[in-house]
Structure formats: structure tokens, C-alpha cells
mmCIF file of C-alpha atoms and ligand atoms in Angstrom:
data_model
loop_
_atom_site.group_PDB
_atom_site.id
_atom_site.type_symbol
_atom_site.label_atom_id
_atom_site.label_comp_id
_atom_site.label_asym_id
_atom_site.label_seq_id
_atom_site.Cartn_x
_atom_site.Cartn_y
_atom_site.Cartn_z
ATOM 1 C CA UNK A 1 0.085 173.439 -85.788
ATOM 2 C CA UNK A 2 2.495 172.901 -83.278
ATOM 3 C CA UNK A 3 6.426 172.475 -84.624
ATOM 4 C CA UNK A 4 8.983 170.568 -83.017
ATOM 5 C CA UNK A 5 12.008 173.012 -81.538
ATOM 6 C CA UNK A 6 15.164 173.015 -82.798
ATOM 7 C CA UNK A 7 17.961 171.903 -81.086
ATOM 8 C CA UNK A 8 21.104 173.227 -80.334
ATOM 9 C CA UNK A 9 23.768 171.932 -82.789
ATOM 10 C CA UNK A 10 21.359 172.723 -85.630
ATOM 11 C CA UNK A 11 23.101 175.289 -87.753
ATOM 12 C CA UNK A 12 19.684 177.135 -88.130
ATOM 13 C CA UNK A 13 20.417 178.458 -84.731
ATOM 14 C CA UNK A 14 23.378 180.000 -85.096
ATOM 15 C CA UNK A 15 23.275 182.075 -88.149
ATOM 16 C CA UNK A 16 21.332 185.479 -88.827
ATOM 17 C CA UNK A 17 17.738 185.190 -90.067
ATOM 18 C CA UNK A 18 16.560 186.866 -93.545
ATOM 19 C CA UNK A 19 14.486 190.589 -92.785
ATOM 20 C CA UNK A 20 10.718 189.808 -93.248
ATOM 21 C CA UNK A 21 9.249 191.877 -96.339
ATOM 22 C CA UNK A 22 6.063 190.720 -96.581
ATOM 23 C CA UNK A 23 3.373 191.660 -94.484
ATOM 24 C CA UNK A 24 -0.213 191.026 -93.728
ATOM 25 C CA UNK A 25 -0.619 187.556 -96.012
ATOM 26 C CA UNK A 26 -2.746 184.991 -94.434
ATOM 27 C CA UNK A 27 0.328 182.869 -94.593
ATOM 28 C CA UNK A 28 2.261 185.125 -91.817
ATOM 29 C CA UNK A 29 -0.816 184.981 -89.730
ATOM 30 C CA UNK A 30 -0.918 181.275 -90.108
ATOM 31 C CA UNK A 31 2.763 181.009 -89.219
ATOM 32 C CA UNK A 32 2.386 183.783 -86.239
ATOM 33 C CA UNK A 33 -0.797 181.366 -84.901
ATOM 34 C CA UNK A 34 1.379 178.128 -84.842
ATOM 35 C CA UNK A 35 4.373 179.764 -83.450
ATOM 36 C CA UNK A 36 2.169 180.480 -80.806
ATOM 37 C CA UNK A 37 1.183 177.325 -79.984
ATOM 38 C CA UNK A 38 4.205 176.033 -80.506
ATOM 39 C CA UNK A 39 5.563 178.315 -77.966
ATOM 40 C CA UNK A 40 2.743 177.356 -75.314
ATOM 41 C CA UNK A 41 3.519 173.371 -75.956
ATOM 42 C CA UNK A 42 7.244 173.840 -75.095
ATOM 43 C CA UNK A 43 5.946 175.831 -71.971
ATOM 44 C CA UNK A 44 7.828 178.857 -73.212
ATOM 45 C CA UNK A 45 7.536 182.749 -72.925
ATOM 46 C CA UNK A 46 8.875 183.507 -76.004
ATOM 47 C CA UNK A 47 9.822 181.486 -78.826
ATOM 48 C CA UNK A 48 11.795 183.254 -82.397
ATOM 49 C CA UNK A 49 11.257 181.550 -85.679
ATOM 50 C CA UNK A 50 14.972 179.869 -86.230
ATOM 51 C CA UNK A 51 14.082 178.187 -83.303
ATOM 52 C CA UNK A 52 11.389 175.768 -85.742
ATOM 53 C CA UNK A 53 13.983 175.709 -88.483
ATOM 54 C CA UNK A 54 12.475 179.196 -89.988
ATOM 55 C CA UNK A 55 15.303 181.430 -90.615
ATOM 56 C CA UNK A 56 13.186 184.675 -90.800
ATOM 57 C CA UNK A 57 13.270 187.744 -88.449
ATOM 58 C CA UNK A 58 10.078 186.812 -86.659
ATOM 59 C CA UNK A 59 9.815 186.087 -82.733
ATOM 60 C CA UNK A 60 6.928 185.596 -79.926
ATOM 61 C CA UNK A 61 6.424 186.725 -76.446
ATOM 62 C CA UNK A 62 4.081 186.006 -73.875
ATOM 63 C CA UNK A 63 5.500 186.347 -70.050
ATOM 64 C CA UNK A 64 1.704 185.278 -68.948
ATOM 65 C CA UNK A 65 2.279 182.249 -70.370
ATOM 66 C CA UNK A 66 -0.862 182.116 -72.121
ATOM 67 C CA UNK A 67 -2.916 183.973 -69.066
ATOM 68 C CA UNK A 68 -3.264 187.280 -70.444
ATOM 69 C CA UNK A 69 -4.071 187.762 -74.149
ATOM 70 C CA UNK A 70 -2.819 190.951 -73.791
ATOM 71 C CA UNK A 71 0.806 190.721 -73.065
ATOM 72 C CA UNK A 72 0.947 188.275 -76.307
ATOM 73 C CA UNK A 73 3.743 190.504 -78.518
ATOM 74 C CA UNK A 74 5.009 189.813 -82.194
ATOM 75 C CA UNK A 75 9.015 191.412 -82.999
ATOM 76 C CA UNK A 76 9.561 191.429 -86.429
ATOM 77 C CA UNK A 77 12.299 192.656 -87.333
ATOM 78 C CA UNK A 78 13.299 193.691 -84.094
ATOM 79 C CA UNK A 79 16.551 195.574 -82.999
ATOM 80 C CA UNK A 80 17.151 196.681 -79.224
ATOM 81 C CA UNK A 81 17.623 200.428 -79.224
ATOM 82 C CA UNK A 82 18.192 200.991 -75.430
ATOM 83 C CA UNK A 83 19.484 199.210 -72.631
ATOM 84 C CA UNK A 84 19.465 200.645 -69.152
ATOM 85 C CA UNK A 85 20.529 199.068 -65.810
ATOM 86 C CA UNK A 86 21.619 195.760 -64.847
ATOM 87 C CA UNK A 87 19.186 192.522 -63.990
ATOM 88 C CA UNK A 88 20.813 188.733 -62.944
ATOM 89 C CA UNK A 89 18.747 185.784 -62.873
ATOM 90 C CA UNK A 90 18.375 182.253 -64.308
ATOM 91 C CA UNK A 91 18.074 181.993 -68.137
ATOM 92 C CA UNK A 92 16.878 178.661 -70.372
ATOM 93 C CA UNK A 93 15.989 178.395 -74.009
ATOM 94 C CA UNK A 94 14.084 175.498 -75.274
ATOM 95 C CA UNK A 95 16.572 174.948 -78.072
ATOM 96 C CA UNK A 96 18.899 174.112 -75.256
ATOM 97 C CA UNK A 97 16.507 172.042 -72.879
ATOM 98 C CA UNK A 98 17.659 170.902 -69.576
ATOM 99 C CA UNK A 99 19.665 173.429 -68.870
ATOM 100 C CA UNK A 100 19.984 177.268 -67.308
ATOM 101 C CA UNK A 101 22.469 179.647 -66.172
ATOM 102 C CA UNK A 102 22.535 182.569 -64.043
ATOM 103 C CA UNK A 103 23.030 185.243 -67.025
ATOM 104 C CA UNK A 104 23.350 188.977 -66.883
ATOM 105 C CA UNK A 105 20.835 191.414 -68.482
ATOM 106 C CA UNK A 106 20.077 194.767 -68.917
ATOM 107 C CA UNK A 107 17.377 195.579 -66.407
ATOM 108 C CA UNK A 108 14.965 197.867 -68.949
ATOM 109 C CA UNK A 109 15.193 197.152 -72.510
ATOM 110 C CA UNK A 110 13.445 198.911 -75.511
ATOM 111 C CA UNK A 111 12.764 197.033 -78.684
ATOM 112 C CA UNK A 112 11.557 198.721 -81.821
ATOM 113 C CA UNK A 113 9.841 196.349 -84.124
ATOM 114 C CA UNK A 114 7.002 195.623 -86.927
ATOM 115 C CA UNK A 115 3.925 193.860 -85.813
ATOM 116 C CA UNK A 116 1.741 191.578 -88.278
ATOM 117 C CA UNK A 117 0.619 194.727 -90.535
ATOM 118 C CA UNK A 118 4.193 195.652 -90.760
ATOM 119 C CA UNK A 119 3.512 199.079 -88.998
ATOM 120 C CA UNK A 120 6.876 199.592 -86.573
ATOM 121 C CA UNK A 121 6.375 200.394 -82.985
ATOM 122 C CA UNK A 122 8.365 200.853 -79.837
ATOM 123 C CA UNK A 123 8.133 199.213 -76.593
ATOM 124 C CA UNK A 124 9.773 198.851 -73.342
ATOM 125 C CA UNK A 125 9.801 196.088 -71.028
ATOM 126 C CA UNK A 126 11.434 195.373 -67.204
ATOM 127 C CA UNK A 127 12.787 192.088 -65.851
ATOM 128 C CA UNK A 128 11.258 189.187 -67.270
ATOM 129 C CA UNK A 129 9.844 191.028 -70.596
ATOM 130 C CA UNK A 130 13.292 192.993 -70.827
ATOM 131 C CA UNK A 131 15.475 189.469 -70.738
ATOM 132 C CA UNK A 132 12.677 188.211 -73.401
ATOM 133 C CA UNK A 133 13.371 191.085 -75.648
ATOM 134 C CA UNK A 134 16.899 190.460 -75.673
ATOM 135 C CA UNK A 135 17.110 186.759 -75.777
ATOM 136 C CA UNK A 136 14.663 186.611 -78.891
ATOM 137 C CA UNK A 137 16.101 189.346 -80.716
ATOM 138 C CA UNK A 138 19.871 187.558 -80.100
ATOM 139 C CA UNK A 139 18.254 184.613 -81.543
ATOM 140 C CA UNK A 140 17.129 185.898 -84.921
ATOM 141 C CA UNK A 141 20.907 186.995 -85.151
ATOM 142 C CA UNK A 142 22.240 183.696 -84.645
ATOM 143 C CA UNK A 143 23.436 184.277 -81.042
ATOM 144 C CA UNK A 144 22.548 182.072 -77.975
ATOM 145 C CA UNK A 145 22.224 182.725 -74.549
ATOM 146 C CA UNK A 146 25.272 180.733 -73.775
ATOM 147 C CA UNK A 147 27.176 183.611 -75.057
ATOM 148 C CA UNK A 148 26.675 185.367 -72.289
ATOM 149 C CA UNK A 149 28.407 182.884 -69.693
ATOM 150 C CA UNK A 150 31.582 181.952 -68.971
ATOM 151 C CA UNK A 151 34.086 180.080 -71.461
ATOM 152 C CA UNK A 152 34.074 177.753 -68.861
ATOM 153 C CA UNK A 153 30.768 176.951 -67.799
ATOM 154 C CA UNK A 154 29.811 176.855 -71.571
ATOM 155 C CA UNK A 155 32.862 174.202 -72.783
ATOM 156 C CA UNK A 156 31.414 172.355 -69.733
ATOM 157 C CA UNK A 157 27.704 172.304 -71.014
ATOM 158 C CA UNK A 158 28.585 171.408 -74.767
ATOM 159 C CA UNK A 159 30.337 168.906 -73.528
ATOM 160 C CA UNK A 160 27.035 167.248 -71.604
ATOM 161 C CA UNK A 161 24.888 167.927 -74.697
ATOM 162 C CA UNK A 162 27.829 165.954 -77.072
ATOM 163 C CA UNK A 163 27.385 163.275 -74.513
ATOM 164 C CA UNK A 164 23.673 163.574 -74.835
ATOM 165 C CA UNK A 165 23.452 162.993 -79.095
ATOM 166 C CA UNK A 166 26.159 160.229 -78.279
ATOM 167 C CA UNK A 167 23.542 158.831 -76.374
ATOM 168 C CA UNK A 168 20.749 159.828 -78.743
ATOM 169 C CA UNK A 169 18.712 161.842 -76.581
ATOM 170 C CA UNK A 170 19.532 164.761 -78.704
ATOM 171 C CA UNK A 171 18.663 165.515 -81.616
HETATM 172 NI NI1 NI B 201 15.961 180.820 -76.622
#
């Protein structure tokens, strides 16, 4: 099934997710399946589970969008173990639709993570996959992109999306 994405402003969002401990059940399957597809229906290339109001360490990736089976990753329980080099480009979340900001990123990330089974694994990923890594894993600690621009530029954009709940079109 596809869930509807959490918005920011929902607490969900901003506070660490529980460690998974259970691996393997049909229900994690189940909930790995529909956060796929709930990732492809928002259009995004990763998607972590706060995200649908699920406050466990679980996150998607899929930088094909859907075109290569493949490149379709599952972090559970992931923490960033190396960072190398510098990357800056334009960064959205679909908790925070509408909006994106030039943010800076390490250029070469490794992650080291459980999959579905629960067996941990290392990988590392350039570019797009290495500003996934590190967006999802900030998520499942409760931190947002937004962090990662200016004071400025981020007073400015919660002030747009307090206009926007005014206004209803946020929620
Ligand atoms: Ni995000």
C-alpha cells in the first residue's frame, strides 16, 4: 500500500527512530514492499520510515527511480562510517515538498547497514547515491536537510511553510 508522507512540522520527523530488532517476519517485508511504493508515488529516490509516521530505523533507496531493480537498497540500521570529498548540488525531501536548496555533501559516502535478513553489509556510493545515504540516514536520527543551510535561508523557508498550514495547504 502506498502511505501518505509526512510533513514537516510533524514531530515524527524530528526525533530519533527506535533500532529495528526483528528481522525476516513477513510483516518487515510487507512494510519494506509498501515503502517502496510509497517512495515511487511521491517520485522519490529514497524514502526512510519516519517519513510515513514509522519511527523505526528503516530507509529506501532507489537513484533509478524504479528503472533498475538492482540499485533498489534497504539501510536498516544504518550509520555513515566514512565520508570523503566534497559534492554541492540541489537537495529536496518530500516531507518538505516544494522546496530545495543548494546543500553541501560529502562526495563518497560509506554506509554500513542490515538488509531484510538482518545480515550487516557495507557499501559505498558517489554523488547522487552518496547524498541519498546521508540524507536517509539523517532522517532516521531526526535531522533534516534544512540543517545543512543557512540560519537564514531556513528562518526564511519556515516561514513560507507557516504561511502555507495558515492557508491549509499543509498539513
Ligand atoms: Ni528527506
Amino acid at each position: 500500500m502506498v502511505y501518505p508522507i509526512v510533513k514537516f512540522g510533524n514531530p515524527v520527523l524530528e526525533r530519533e527512530a527506535a533500532d529495528v530488532a526483528e528481522f525476516d517476519t513477513p510483516e518487515l517485508h510487507q512494510f519494506l514492499a509498501d515503502m517502496f511504493e510509497s517512495m515511487y508515488a511521491a517520485k522519490g529516490v529514497g524514502l526512510a520510515a519516519p517519513q510515513i509516521g514509522v519511527g523505526k530505523k528503516i530507509a529506501v533507496i532507489d537513484t533509478s527511480n524504479g528503472e533498475k531493480p538492482e540499485e533498489k537498497l534497504v539501510l536498516i540500521n544504518p550509520q555513515i562510517v566514512k565520508v570523503e570529498g566534497k559534492q554541492e548540488g540541489e537537495e529536496g525531501c518530500l516531507s518538505i515538498p516544494g522546496f530545495r536548496e543548494q546543500v553541501r555533501r560529502p562526495k563518497r559516502v560509506t554506509v554500513r547497514a542490515q538488509d531484510a535478513t538482518g545480515l550487516e553489509f557495507e557499501k559505498t556510493g558517489e554523488d547522487l547515491l552518496a547524498r541519498a545515504f546521508v540524507h536517509e540516514t539523517d532522517h532516521l536520527y531526526g535531522r533534516l536537510y534544512i540543517l545543512h543551510i543557512s540560519a537564514l535561508k531556513r528562518d526564511l523557508m519556515k516561514r513560507k511553510i507557516k504561511k502555507l498550514q495558515r492557508a491549509g495547504e499543509w498539513d
